[in-house]
Coordinates of C-alpha atoms and ligand atoms in Angstrom, one line a residue:
M1 CA 0.0 0.0 0.0
K2 CA 1.2 3.4 -0.8
A3 CA 2.1 5.7 2.0
R4 CA -0.5 8.3 1.7
Q5 CA -0.5 9.6 5.2
C6 CA -0.5 13.3 5.9
K7 CA 3.0 14.3 5.3
H8 CA 2.8 16.6 8.2
N9 CA 3.2 13.6 10.4
S10 CA 4.8 10.7 8.7
R11 CA 7.6 12.5 6.9
N12 CA 8.6 14.7 9.7
M13 CA 8.5 11.9 12.2
K14 CA 10.8 9.8 10.1
R15 CA 13.2 12.6 9.5
S16 CA 13.3 13.6 13.1
A17 CA 13.8 10.0 14.2
D18 CA 16.8 9.8 11.9
S19 CA 18.4 13.0 13.1
E20 CA 17.6 12.3 16.8
G21 CA 19.9 9.3 16.8
E22 CA 22.7 11.3 15.1
K23 CA 22.2 14.2 17.5
R24 CA 22.3 11.9 20.5
T25 CA 25.6 10.5 19.4
K26 CA 27.0 14.0 18.8
R27 CA 25.7 15.1 22.1
R28 CA 27.2 12.2 23.9
K29 CA 30.6 12.9 22.4
L30 CA 30.5 16.5 23.4
L31 CA 29.5 15.6 26.9
Q32 CA 32.3 13.1 27.3
E33 CA 34.7 15.8 26.2
L34 CA 33.3 18.3 28.6
G35 CA 33.4 15.9 31.5
D36 CA 32.5 17.6 34.8
K37 CA 33.7 20.9 33.7
K38 CA 31.5 23.9 33.0
I39 CA 32.0 25.9 29.9
P40 CA 33.2 29.5 30.5
F41 CA 31.1 32.4 29.8
L42 CA 31.7 36.1 29.7
G43 CA 29.6 39.0 30.9
P44 CA 30.3 42.7 30.5
S45 CA 32.6 42.9 33.5
N46 CA 34.9 40.3 32.1
R47 CA 37.9 41.0 30.0
G48 CA 37.5 39.9 26.5
F49 CA 33.7 40.3 26.5
Q50 CA 33.6 42.7 23.6
Q51 CA 36.0 40.7 21.5
L52 CA 34.0 37.6 22.1
W53 CA 30.8 39.5 21.2
D54 CA 32.4 40.7 18.0
S55 CA 34.0 37.5 16.9
S56 CA 31.4 35.0 17.8
Y57 CA 28.1 36.8 18.5
S58 CA 28.2 39.6 16.0
G59 CA 24.5 39.0 15.0
L60 CA 23.5 40.2 18.5
I61 CA 22.8 43.9 18.7
L62 CA 21.9 45.7 21.9
R63 CA 19.6 48.7 21.7
K64 CA 19.8 50.5 25.0
S65 CA 16.5 51.8 26.5
C66 CA 17.6 55.4 26.2
S67 CA 17.5 55.2 22.4
L68 CA 13.8 54.5 22.2
P69 CA 11.3 57.4 22.6
A70 CA 10.2 57.9 26.1
E71 CA 6.5 57.9 25.1
L72 CA 6.9 54.6 23.4
H73 CA 8.3 53.1 26.5
G74 CA 5.4 54.5 28.5
R75 CA 2.8 53.1 26.1
V76 CA 4.4 49.7 25.7
Q77 CA 4.9 49.2 29.4
A78 CA 1.3 50.3 30.1
A79 CA 0.1 47.9 27.4
L80 CA 2.0 44.9 28.9
L81 CA 0.5 45.7 32.3
T82 CA -2.9 45.9 30.8
L83 CA -2.5 42.5 29.1
R84 CA -1.4 41.0 32.4
S85 CA -4.3 42.5 34.4
K86 CA -6.8 41.3 31.9
G87 CA -5.4 37.8 32.2
C88 CA -4.4 37.5 28.6
L89 CA -1.0 36.1 29.4
L90 CA -1.3 32.4 29.9
R91 CA 1.0 29.5 30.2
D92 CA 0.7 27.2 27.2
L93 CA 0.0 23.5 27.7
V94 CA 2.4 22.3 25.0
R95 CA 3.2 18.8 23.8
V96 CA 6.7 17.6 23.7
R97 CA 7.7 14.1 22.7
D98 CA 4.3 12.7 23.7
R99 CA 4.3 14.5 27.0
D100 CA 2.2 17.5 28.1
V101 CA 4.1 20.3 29.7
F102 CA 3.2 23.8 30.8
T103 CA 5.5 26.5 29.7
A104 CA 7.2 28.3 32.6
V105 CA 6.4 31.7 31.2
S106 CA 3.0 33.0 30.4
R107 CA 2.4 34.0 26.9
A108 CA 0.2 35.8 24.4
L109 CA 0.5 36.2 20.7
L110 CA -0.2 39.5 19.0
G111 CA 0.1 40.2 15.3
E112 CA -1.2 40.7 11.9
P113 CA -4.9 39.8 11.7
G114 CA -5.4 36.2 10.9
H115 CA -1.8 35.2 11.6
T116 CA -0.8 32.3 13.8
Y117 CA 2.5 31.1 15.3
R118 CA 3.2 27.4 15.8
Y119 CA 5.6 26.1 18.4
L120 CA 5.8 22.9 20.4
D121 CA 2.8 21.4 18.6
T122 CA 0.8 24.4 19.6
R123 CA -0.7 26.9 17.2
L124 CA -1.1 30.3 18.9
F125 CA -3.7 32.6 17.2
A126 CA -2.8 36.2 17.1
I127 CA -4.9 38.8 18.9
P128 CA -4.8 41.3 16.0
W129 CA -2.8 44.4 16.7
H130 CA -4.5 47.6 15.7
N131 CA -3.5 50.5 13.7
E132 CA -5.1 53.8 12.7
D133 CA -6.6 52.1 9.8
S134 CA -8.6 49.5 11.7
D135 CA -9.5 52.1 14.3
A136 CA -10.9 54.3 11.6
K137 CA -12.9 51.5 10.2
G138 CA -14.4 51.1 13.6
Q139 CA -13.5 47.4 13.8
S140 CA -13.8 46.4 17.3
C141 CA -13.2 42.9 18.4
C142 CA -12.0 43.8 21.9
D143 CA -12.5 46.4 24.5
P144 CA -10.9 49.8 24.3
D145 CA -8.1 49.0 26.9
L146 CA -7.1 45.9 25.0
R147 CA -7.3 47.8 21.8
A148 CA -5.0 50.5 23.1
A149 CA -2.6 47.8 24.3
C150 CA -2.5 46.1 21.0
K151 CA -2.0 49.4 19.3
A152 CA 1.0 50.2 21.5
L153 CA 2.7 46.9 20.6
W154 CA 2.0 47.5 17.0
E155 CA 3.7 50.9 17.3
L156 CA 6.7 49.1 18.9
N157 CA 6.6 46.7 16.0
T158 CA 6.7 49.6 13.6
F159 CA 9.7 51.0 15.4
F160 CA 11.5 47.7 15.3
C161 CA 10.8 47.2 11.6
S162 CA 12.5 50.4 10.7
D163 CA 15.2 50.2 13.4
V164 CA 16.4 46.6 13.2
F165 CA 18.7 47.2 10.3
Q166 CA 19.5 50.8 11.1
L167 CA 22.3 49.8 13.3
K168 CA 25.5 48.5 11.9
E169 CA 27.5 46.2 14.0
G170 CA 29.9 48.9 15.2
D171 CA 27.0 51.2 16.0
R172 CA 26.3 49.5 19.3
L173 CA 29.3 51.5 20.6
T174 CA 27.6 54.8 20.3
Q175 CA 24.0 54.1 20.2
C176 CA 23.4 55.3 23.7
L177 CA 25.1 58.7 23.7
K178 CA 23.5 59.6 27.0
G179 CA 25.4 56.6 28.2
E180 CA 25.0 56.7 31.9
V181 CA 28.1 54.7 32.5
E182 CA 31.2 54.5 30.5
V183 CA 33.4 51.5 31.0
K184 CA 37.0 51.6 30.0
Q185 CA 38.4 48.7 28.2
G186 CA 39.5 45.9 30.3
E187 CA 38.2 47.5 33.4
E188 CA 35.7 45.9 35.7
D189 CA 32.8 48.0 36.5
E190 CA 30.9 47.5 39.7
T191 CA 28.5 50.3 39.2
E192 CA 25.0 49.0 39.9
S193 CA 22.3 49.2 37.4
K194 CA 20.0 52.1 37.5
H195 CA 16.4 51.1 37.5
S196 CA 14.1 53.4 35.7
E197 CA 10.9 54.5 37.4
E198 CA 8.5 51.9 36.4
S199 CA 5.1 51.2 37.7
K200 CA 5.0 48.8 40.5
N201 CA 4.3 45.2 39.8
S202 CA 1.1 45.0 41.7
E203 CA -1.6 43.3 39.8
G204 CA -1.5 39.6 40.2
G205 CA -2.6 37.9 37.0
D206 CA -4.4 34.6 37.4
S207 CA -1.5 32.9 35.8
E208 CA 0.5 33.7 38.8
S209 CA -1.9 32.6 41.4
R210 CA -2.3 29.3 39.6
Q211 CA 1.3 28.4 39.6
S212 CA 1.5 27.3 43.2
E213 CA -1.5 25.0 42.8
E214 CA 0.3 22.9 40.2
G215 CA 2.7 21.2 42.5
D216 CA 4.8 18.6 40.9
T217 CA 3.9 19.6 37.4
E218 CA 5.9 22.8 38.0
S219 CA 9.1 20.9 37.9
K220 CA 8.6 20.1 34.2
H221 CA 8.0 23.6 33.1
S222 CA 11.4 24.8 32.6
E223 CA 12.2 21.9 30.4
E224 CA 10.1 23.0 27.6
W225 CA 12.4 24.8 25.3
D226 CA 15.2 22.3 26.0
I227 CA 13.0 19.6 24.7
E228 CA 11.8 21.8 21.9
S229 CA 15.3 22.5 20.7
K230 CA 15.9 18.9 20.8
H231 CA 12.9 18.5 18.5
S232 CA 13.8 21.2 16.2
E233 CA 17.5 21.5 16.1
E234 CA 20.0 20.5 18.6
G235 CA 18.3 19.6 21.8
C236 CA 20.9 21.2 23.8
S237 CA 20.0 20.6 27.3
L238 CA 22.8 18.8 28.9
S239 CA 22.2 15.8 30.9
K240 CA 24.9 14.3 33.0
Q241 CA 22.6 11.5 33.7
E242 CA 22.8 8.7 31.2
G243 CA 25.8 10.5 29.7
E244 CA 24.0 12.5 27.2
W245 CA 22.7 16.0 26.6
D246 CA 19.1 15.4 27.4
T247 CA 16.1 16.9 28.8
E248 CA 16.3 15.2 32.2
S249 CA 19.3 17.3 33.1
K250 CA 17.3 19.4 35.5
H251 CA 17.4 16.7 38.1
S252 CA 21.1 16.6 38.4
S253 CA 21.5 20.3 38.2
E254 CA 18.7 21.1 40.5
E255 CA 20.1 18.8 43.1
G256 CA 22.9 21.2 42.9
E257 CA 26.0 19.0 43.0
S258 CA 27.7 20.8 40.2
S259 CA 25.7 23.6 38.8
Q260 CA 27.5 26.4 40.6
V261 CA 30.9 24.9 40.5
K262 CA 33.2 26.8 38.2
P263 CA 35.8 25.0 36.2
S264 CA 39.0 25.1 37.9
D265 CA 41.2 24.8 34.9
T266 CA 39.9 27.6 32.7
S267 CA 41.7 30.8 32.1
V268 CA 38.6 32.6 31.1
P269 CA 36.8 34.4 33.9
T270 CA 33.3 33.3 34.3
G271 CA 32.0 35.5 36.9
Y272 CA 29.5 37.9 35.8
E273 CA 27.5 36.6 38.7
H274 CA 30.5 37.1 40.9
S275 CA 29.5 40.6 41.3
G276 CA 27.0 39.5 43.7
G277 CA 24.3 38.6 41.3
K278 CA 23.6 42.2 40.7
C279 CA 23.8 44.2 37.5
P280 CA 26.6 46.6 37.3
G281 CA 25.8 49.4 34.9
W282 CA 28.0 49.1 31.9
A283 CA 28.4 50.2 28.4
P284 CA 29.7 48.2 25.5
K285 CA 33.4 48.7 25.0
A286 CA 35.0 49.9 21.8
I287 CA 35.8 47.6 19.1
G288 CA 39.5 47.3 18.3
G289 CA 40.4 48.3 21.8
T290 CA 43.3 47.2 23.8
D291 CA 42.0 44.3 25.7
A292 CA 44.8 42.1 26.5
E293 CA 45.0 38.7 24.9
P294 CA 41.7 38.5 23.3
E295 CA 40.3 35.0 23.5
K296 CA 40.3 33.3 20.2
P297 CA 37.2 31.3 20.4
V298 CA 37.5 27.9 18.8
V299 CA 34.4 27.1 16.8
E300 CA 34.7 23.4 16.2
L301 CA 31.4 21.8 16.0
K302 CA 29.5 24.4 14.3
H303 CA 26.0 23.3 13.6
S304 CA 25.4 22.9 9.9
L305 CA 22.8 25.2 8.6
S306 CA 21.5 22.8 6.1
D307 CA 19.3 21.0 8.6
Y308 CA 17.6 24.2 9.2
H309 CA 16.8 24.8 5.6
I310 CA 15.5 21.3 5.1
E311 CA 13.3 21.6 8.1
D312 CA 11.8 24.8 6.9
K313 CA 11.2 23.5 3.4
E314 CA 9.5 20.4 4.7
Q315 CA 7.3 22.3 6.9
Q316 CA 6.0 24.3 4.0
E317 CA 5.5 21.4 1.7
S318 CA 3.8 19.3 4.3
G319 CA 1.2 21.9 5.0
Q320 CA 0.4 22.4 1.4
G321 CA -0.1 18.8 0.5
C322 CA 1.5 17.5 -2.7
S323 CA 0.1 20.1 -5.0
Q324 CA 2.1 23.2 -4.3
P325 CA 5.5 22.7 -3.0
S326 CA 7.3 26.0 -2.5
P327 CA 10.9 26.8 -1.8
P328 CA 11.9 27.9 1.7
Q329 CA 11.5 31.6 2.2
V330 CA 14.7 33.3 3.0
C331 CA 14.6 36.8 4.6
T332 CA 15.9 39.4 2.2
G333 CA 15.0 43.1 2.0
P334 CA 13.1 45.2 4.5
V335 CA 11.7 43.5 7.5
K336 CA 8.1 43.2 8.4
F337 CA 7.7 41.6 11.7
N338 CA 4.2 40.0 11.5
V339 CA 3.8 38.7 15.1
T340 CA 5.1 39.3 18.6
L341 CA 5.1 36.6 21.2
L342 CA 4.8 38.2 24.6
N343 CA 6.4 36.5 27.6
Y344 CA 5.8 37.2 31.3
M345 CA 7.2 35.6 34.4
D346 CA 7.3 36.5 38.0
P347 CA 10.1 34.5 39.5
A348 CA 8.7 35.0 43.0
A349 CA 5.6 33.1 42.0
T350 CA 7.4 30.4 40.1
S351 CA 8.9 27.5 41.9
Q352 CA 11.9 25.4 40.8
L353 CA 13.4 27.3 38.0
K354 CA 16.1 25.2 36.3
E355 CA 19.7 26.0 36.7
E356 CA 21.5 26.7 33.5
P357 CA 23.4 23.4 33.2
Y358 CA 26.4 24.0 30.9
Y359 CA 27.9 27.3 31.9
G360 CA 26.5 27.8 35.4
M361 CA 24.8 31.1 34.3
G362 CA 22.1 30.8 37.0
K363 CA 18.4 30.2 37.0
M364 CA 16.7 30.0 33.6
A365 CA 13.2 31.3 32.8
V366 CA 13.5 30.0 29.3
G367 CA 15.9 27.3 28.5
W368 CA 18.3 27.1 25.6
H369 CA 16.6 27.1 22.2
H370 CA 16.4 28.4 18.7
D371 CA 13.3 30.3 17.8
E372 CA 11.3 28.2 15.5
N373 CA 8.8 28.8 12.7
L374 CA 10.6 31.8 11.4
I375 CA 11.5 32.9 7.9
I376 CA 15.1 31.8 7.4
H377 CA 17.6 34.4 8.6
S378 CA 15.0 36.8 9.6
P379 CA 15.8 39.0 12.6
V380 CA 14.1 38.8 16.0
A381 CA 13.6 42.0 18.0
V382 CA 13.0 41.8 21.7
Y383 CA 11.8 44.5 24.1
S384 CA 12.5 43.7 27.8
Y385 CA 10.5 45.3 30.6
T386 CA 11.4 44.5 34.2
C387 CA 8.9 45.5 36.7
H388 CA 10.2 47.6 39.5
D389 CA 9.8 46.1 42.9
D390 CA 9.8 48.3 46.0
K391 CA 10.4 45.5 48.3
G392 CA 14.0 45.2 47.3
E393 CA 15.0 48.8 48.2
S394 CA 15.6 48.3 51.8
S395 CA 16.9 44.8 51.9
E396 CA 20.4 43.4 51.5
G397 CA 22.5 46.0 52.8
G398 CA 20.4 48.8 51.5
S399 CA 21.8 48.6 48.0
G400 CA 18.2 48.3 46.7
E401 CA 19.4 46.4 43.7
K402 CA 18.0 43.0 42.7
A403 CA 19.6 40.5 40.5
C404 CA 18.8 41.5 37.0
W405 CA 17.5 39.6 34.0
R406 CA 20.0 38.5 31.4
I407 CA 20.1 36.6 28.2
G408 CA 22.5 33.9 27.6
L409 CA 23.9 33.0 24.2
K410 CA 25.9 30.0 23.0
V411 CA 27.2 28.7 19.7
A412 CA 25.2 25.6 18.8
W413 CA 27.1 22.3 19.1
D414 CA 30.1 24.1 20.5
I415 CA 31.7 23.5 23.9
H416 CA 34.8 25.6 23.2
T417 CA 33.5 29.1 22.5
P418 CA 32.7 30.8 25.7
G419 CA 29.1 31.7 26.2
L420 CA 27.9 35.2 26.3
M421 CA 25.8 36.8 29.0
L422 CA 24.1 40.1 28.4
P423 CA 22.3 41.9 31.2
L424 CA 19.2 43.8 30.4
E425 CA 17.9 46.8 32.1
S426 CA 14.3 47.7 31.9
G427 CA 13.4 49.1 28.5
D428 CA 16.5 47.6 26.8
C429 CA 16.0 45.9 23.5
Y430 CA 18.1 43.4 21.6
Y431 CA 18.1 42.2 18.1
M432 CA 19.2 38.8 16.8
R433 CA 20.2 39.3 13.2
D434 CA 21.6 37.4 10.3
D435 CA 22.0 33.7 11.1
L436 CA 22.4 34.2 14.8
N437 CA 19.2 32.3 15.6
S438 CA 20.1 29.3 13.6
T439 CA 23.8 29.1 14.4
H440 CA 23.4 30.0 18.1
Q441 CA 21.0 29.3 20.9
H442 CA 19.7 31.6 23.5
C443 CA 18.2 31.4 26.9
V444 CA 16.6 33.8 29.4
L445 CA 18.2 34.0 32.8
A446 CA 15.8 35.1 35.5
G447 CA 16.3 38.1 37.6
E448 CA 14.4 38.7 40.8
T449 CA 11.5 40.8 39.8
A450 CA 8.7 40.1 37.3
R451 CA 9.6 40.7 33.7
F452 CA 7.8 41.0 30.4
S453 CA 9.3 40.6 27.0
S454 CA 7.8 41.3 23.6
T455 CA 9.6 39.2 20.9
H456 CA 8.9 40.4 17.4
R457 CA 9.3 37.9 14.6
V458 CA 8.8 37.2 11.0
A459 CA 6.8 34.1 11.3
E460 CA 6.8 31.6 8.4
C461 CA 3.2 31.9 7.6
S462 CA 2.8 30.2 4.3
T463 CA 0.4 27.7 5.9
G464 CA -0.3 29.7 9.0
T465 CA -2.8 32.4 8.1
L466 CA -6.6 32.4 8.1
T467 CA -6.7 33.3 4.5
Y468 CA -4.5 30.4 3.7
I469 CA -6.7 27.8 5.4
Q470 CA -9.9 29.4 4.0
S471 CA -8.6 29.1 0.5
R472 CA -7.6 25.5 1.2
C473 CA -11.1 24.8 2.4
Q474 CA -12.5 26.3 -0.8
E475 CA -10.2 24.1 -2.8
A476 CA -11.6 21.0 -1.2
L477 CA -15.2 22.2 -1.3
S478 CA -15.0 22.9 -5.0
N479 CA -15.3 19.1 -5.4
L480 CA -18.7 19.0 -3.7
H481 CA -21.8 19.8 -5.6
T482 CA -25.0 20.7 -3.7
D483 CA -28.3 20.4 -5.4
P484 CA -30.0 23.7 -4.9
E485 CA -33.4 22.1 -4.9
T486 CA -33.0 19.1 -2.7
G487 CA -29.8 20.1 -0.8
S488 CA -28.3 16.7 -1.6
H489 CA -24.6 16.4 -2.2
R490 CA -22.4 14.6 -4.6
L491 CA -18.7 14.5 -5.4
L492 CA -17.7 16.0 -8.7
A493 CA -14.4 14.3 -9.4
L494 CA -13.5 10.8 -8.3
L495 CA -9.9 10.8 -9.2
P496 CA -7.8 9.3 -6.4
T497 CA -5.5 12.3 -6.4
T498 CA -8.4 14.7 -6.0
L499 CA -9.9 12.7 -3.3
Q500 CA -6.6 12.4 -1.5
H501 CA -6.1 16.2 -1.7
C502 CA -9.6 16.8 -0.2
E503 CA -8.9 14.4 2.6
E504 CA -5.6 16.0 3.4
I505 CA -7.3 19.4 3.6
H506 CA -10.0 17.9 5.8
N507 CA -7.3 16.7 8.2
E508 CA -5.4 20.0 8.1
V509 CA -8.4 22.1 9.0
E510 CA -9.5 19.7 11.7
F511 CA -6.1 19.2 13.4
E512 CA -4.1 22.3 12.6
W513 CA -7.0 24.8 13.2
L514 CA -10.1 23.6 14.8
R515 CA -8.7 21.3 17.5
Q516 CA -5.7 23.6 18.1
Y517 CA -8.0 26.5 18.6
W518 CA -10.4 24.7 21.0
F519 CA -7.6 23.0 22.9
Q520 CA -6.8 26.4 24.2
G521 CA -10.3 26.7 25.6
Q522 CA -12.0 30.0 25.8
R523 CA -8.7 31.7 25.8
Y524 CA -9.3 33.6 22.6
A525 CA -12.9 34.4 22.7
R526 CA -12.6 35.7 26.2
F527 CA -10.5 38.7 25.3
C528 CA -11.2 39.3 21.7
S529 CA -13.9 38.1 19.3
W530 CA -11.7 38.3 16.2
W531 CA -11.4 34.6 15.7
T532 CA -14.9 33.6 16.7
R533 CA -16.7 33.9 13.4
P534 CA -13.8 32.6 11.2
M535 CA -13.6 29.5 13.4
E536 CA -17.4 28.9 13.1
Q537 CA -17.0 29.2 9.3
L538 CA -14.1 26.8 9.3
E539 CA -16.1 24.4 11.3
K540 CA -19.0 24.6 8.8
D541 CA -16.5 23.9 6.0
W542 CA -15.1 21.0 7.9
K543 CA -18.5 19.5 8.4
L544 CA -19.1 19.6 4.7
M545 CA -15.8 17.7 4.3
E546 CA -17.2 15.1 6.7
T547 CA -20.0 14.7 4.1
M548 CA -17.4 14.5 1.4
T549 CA -15.6 11.7 3.2
M550 CA -18.9 9.9 3.7
L551 CA -19.6 10.1 -0.1
F552 CA -16.1 8.9 -0.8
L553 CA -16.6 5.9 1.5
A554 CA -19.9 5.2 -0.2
T555 CA -18.2 5.2 -3.6
V556 CA -15.5 2.8 -2.4
E557 CA -18.0 0.5 -0.9
E558 CA -20.3 0.5 -3.9
E559 CA -20.6 -2.9 -5.5
G560 CA -19.5 -3.3 -9.1
Q561 CA -16.8 -0.6 -9.1
A562 CA -13.9 -1.2 -11.4
G563 CA -10.9 -3.0 -10.0
E564 CA -7.6 -1.0 -9.9
G565 CA -9.2 2.4 -9.6
R566 CA -11.3 1.2 -6.7
R567 CA -8.3 -0.3 -4.9
E568 CA -6.4 3.0 -5.2
M569 CA -9.4 4.9 -3.8
A570 CA -9.7 2.5 -0.9
E571 CA -6.1 2.8 -0.1
T572 CA -6.3 6.6 -0.2
L573 CA -9.3 6.6 2.0
L574 CA -7.8 4.2 4.5
S575 CA -4.7 6.2 4.8
A576 CA -6.5 9.4 5.5
L577 CA -8.9 7.8 7.9
T578 CA -6.2 6.1 9.9
D579 CA -4.3 9.3 10.2
R580 CA -7.5 11.1 11.3
H581 CA -8.4 8.4 13.8
Q582 CA -4.9 8.5 15.4
Q583 CA -4.8 12.3 15.6
R584 CA -8.3 12.5 17.1
Q585 CA -7.1 10.1 19.8
T586 CA -4.0 12.2 20.5
W587 CA -6.1 15.3 20.9
R588 CA -8.6 13.5 23.2
D589 CA -5.6 12.4 25.3
R590 CA -4.3 16.0 25.4
C591 CA -7.7 17.3 26.4
H592 CA -8.1 14.9 29.2
S593 CA -4.5 14.8 30.5
S594 CA -4.0 15.3 34.2
L595 CA -2.3 18.7 33.6
A596 CA -5.3 19.8 31.5
Q597 CA -7.5 19.0 34.5
T598 CA -5.6 21.6 36.6
L599 CA -6.8 24.4 34.4
P600 CA -9.8 26.6 35.4
P601 CA -12.9 26.0 33.3
E602 CA -12.4 29.0 31.1
E603 CA -9.0 27.9 30.1
A604 CA -9.6 24.2 30.1
P605 CA -9.1 22.4 26.7
V606 CA -12.3 21.6 24.8
D607 CA -12.3 18.5 22.7
R608 CA -14.1 20.0 19.7
P609 CA -15.5 18.9 17.3
F610 CA -16.9 16.1 19.2
W611 CA -20.3 14.3 18.7
G612 CA -22.1 11.3 20.0
V613 CA -22.6 8.0 18.1
D614 CA -26.1 8.8 17.1
D615 CA -25.8 12.5 16.3
P616 CA -28.3 12.8 13.3
G617 CA -26.6 16.0 12.1
M618 CA -23.2 14.3 11.5
P619 CA -22.6 12.2 8.3
L620 CA -19.9 10.0 9.9
P621 CA -19.2 8.8 13.5
F622 CA -16.5 10.5 15.6
D623 CA -14.8 7.2 16.2
L624 CA -13.6 5.8 12.9
A625 CA -12.5 2.4 14.0
D626 CA -15.4 0.5 12.5
I627 CA -15.1 2.3 9.2
I628 CA -11.4 1.7 9.1
N629 CA -12.1 -2.0 9.6
R630 CA -14.6 -2.0 6.8
V631 CA -12.2 -0.5 4.3
E632 CA -9.4 -2.8 5.4
S633 CA -11.5 -5.9 4.9
L634 CA -12.7 -4.6 1.6
L635 CA -9.1 -4.3 0.5
W636 CA -8.3 -7.8 1.6
R637 CA -11.2 -9.1 -0.5
M638 CA -10.0 -7.3 -3.6
Ligands
AKG1 O1 12.4 37.1 26.8 C1 13.4 37.2 26.0 O2 14.3 38.0 26.1 C2 13.5 36.1 24.9 C3 12.4 35.1 25.0 C4 12.6 34.1 24.0 O3 13.7 33.6 23.7 C5 11.5 33.6 23.2 O4 10.3 33.9 23.6 O5 11.7 32.8 22.3
FE2_2 FE1 13.7 32.8 21.8

């Protein structure tokens, strides 16, 4: 029998299985080489920091807070607080290697109307951001506060679109002319960071209050990206257990035997955190300076980019069925960020953050990962907002400073180049440009106070927009004729390829859209009605496709059908139904998992579409086991 399964699954699964083995071997080798040692990393107070940045992390650009307009800061920060107070920021219940995991950070997606962003088997549906245009048209899908918040993030997006390529590499030296602190080359600077006057972190979103109730599940949260990266690219969470870099590393590092132990035999200072875990104010040092003995980073096991390209290409093809393969989109020309993924975390309300395992950088809010589902080589722009916390002012010797948030960067598949740690003050932005995201991984290291980030991306949306899936549905439905008098239906073409195409679209709309959407419960409809009608319409289209499958089945089961053509049709049908049956089961399991049960009703996953055995409105049963058996036995008899 020909393999006719939805390529989305079968092909990707096979490929990832192949590369998983290779990666495991590679990982094991690196781990052996590393032994018990930690890899060095440099922060701004370390000699050689700037050289390392220039030589091995040149795609990273820091945009200090002072170089953004003050009003923009004000509007963006107010917007983030609004989104939190409205409860829009929620932890995602993602699926990783057949396991359900909550993300450690709470998230929301904002973006171009009708856009989605897919990560960790989860499709996020964008709350549309608003601009003058949509305001003028009087489109209102959410309340005025939320609209204003979305608009502020759209303004930030506009700023990033024009700014992200404005800075040349060397420009980061002068970008902040106000430069509160100048650091001379090679000098350590202990000046503490200056916190801007931000509004107090007072509103407790429901995502926070929920965290403590989740008990043991919490321990898994910080693993998400580690596992993800394993899925997508490298899987670089080191496990000293079982001698491989794996997702279980948290146990060994959390038990703390080695996570804070610095390598004794390295000549590279590793101690950004040695300045008491606080953030010295600093300014980037000049390129071409006089730092003594610049470290020559050895880049040995650089990850091959080709994987990345293949992945992207397959993603696109798979979503489009066999009819319209398209080459991978590579980012050229001016940037249009089409979505922003917002992150929020309050470390005080989050238990058991995982220690960064390879470098000893500290607690991670987001583990090592590559951003996925992006146009190749497109930049990512991040706004970082750390909530000011009064409580800290009087404690710890009166310094008033709390440990700050930082991002960590590493070269993928490389244990020789020191890591880079970049502290972020509130309002600071950073850009990941060129191939930085694919050749490197990044992580987010938790400070002490709550923090938001808005991460602007050029999502690869060839199969991820509402208009795309709507046109796919029209393609399928164009093979269905409805008698205007009687309302009865019949299929127009009976070619196996046409039928296969329709069944693939049927699966795509059911699993990539309807079930993804409902799995996230009332999450979308609660804040913004934008997706409500389109989802109803997609469900109507899908229901017509159930009719098409029913007609297809009837044709296959019809006595007296010609031999070879009939066999081919039966095989096509069987393959689509088997895939559908399995995926329905997976979604049922996800909806009823023990983690899903911990969610409040308004966030709880909904297993939809679902219908009972004798639902007269539905052309076929929900459970396809009997039909699959019928088609199988029919094939045996042929
Ligand atoms: O919060 C940040 O700075 C980055 C978060 C991140 O890496 C992500 O959301 O992919
Ligand atoms: Fe990221």
